[in-house]
């Protein structure tokens, strides 16, 4: 019995002798790591804490120290692993639980963080740091709930607001960044969305969510072919990515339907083109830029079909989606001209000319201003009931007809009020014929010039 006991004691002593130098060496590495950490040289601190762990891999404090260093280097996932290893080795290691919770917070996992802080409070109920961090975790969870509700209600600005607040706490959370980027894309803030997605892809080129957001930005900027490439790549990384699958399907359908409508228009099949553009507009209401073009295309087809009021409404819809869309302003202005709404036409042409000061746009504006000026005078063509391209014979015939219709002798038995009104109309018919039957006056009238210097309109007419 004594022999066996002495043998065990000898083995134990030999083990202590062999372990002690390694522990001392590990402590030395730890002290060097601490020195570099205090100097904020976190890379060197990391190296020495790693050496300490290699020398003594069962020491919880070494993992805790390295976790703290990794947190300062913003390597939160690695820091989380070290923190978890630390508390596995020593479940009562409060700093380990605190660091694990902070890593969870930085990575956006509020519930896991809260569990860690609760563990600290079980060990030390008065721990102020754990109490404060637990409140931060609750706040983060509330921002998540608000963002989810906002996304469901399509209040994308609210989601961006919540994610900005959440990222102030969870700076390393890719999930929050992706949600923010997606909502920025849905708000049409494509450069910001692309920037967020690109930052993530620089760190992780296989991140399916980031690939999806990049594709979404391109899709909404009407770069459909490039967008499809990103959606396909996202699905290659994550075959069950439902958003990427839906966006890819919509992109392909939108492109096909738009091209089909364009081809029908080129073939002068305006009814078919109008219908195809209508169907394309139903595919994805979120695609602002493409839908603006589709509304403008449908307006062009509508104008060809003489659906001028619908064409004006379609142009207005396009402008509402994209207020920089010059083509839509030009199309609407032309429709206003065709429906003799000259003030509206002038307003649109002024907007176009302010944006793009070309000679063509200047000419269109001047022409609209001229038509507006002409519209404020008596319309002698309407007085005679003829079109603006009426021939000399048509003008003469129209004059005879209207003059007979309103001649005072024809209304001698009427009331004084009627006689007065008919006499007024008879004079207007004479004025109209005086101008439109004289080639020089007609040219001046058609060009919008004032005719006041021509000596008036009295004294000229035809024998009936």
CSV table of C-alpha atoms in Angstrom, one decimal, residues 244 275 311 356-357 373 464:
chain,number,residue,atom,x,y,z
A,244,UNK,CA,-33.5,36.2,-55.2
A,275,UNK,CA,-51.9,46.0,-73.9
A,311,UNK,CA,-51.5,59.4,-72.6
A,356,UNK,CA,-31.4,70.6,-71.3
A,357,UNK,CA,-30.8,73.8,-73.2
A,373,UNK,CA,-50.5,83.6,-77.4
A,464,UNK,CA,-74.4,87.4,-99.9
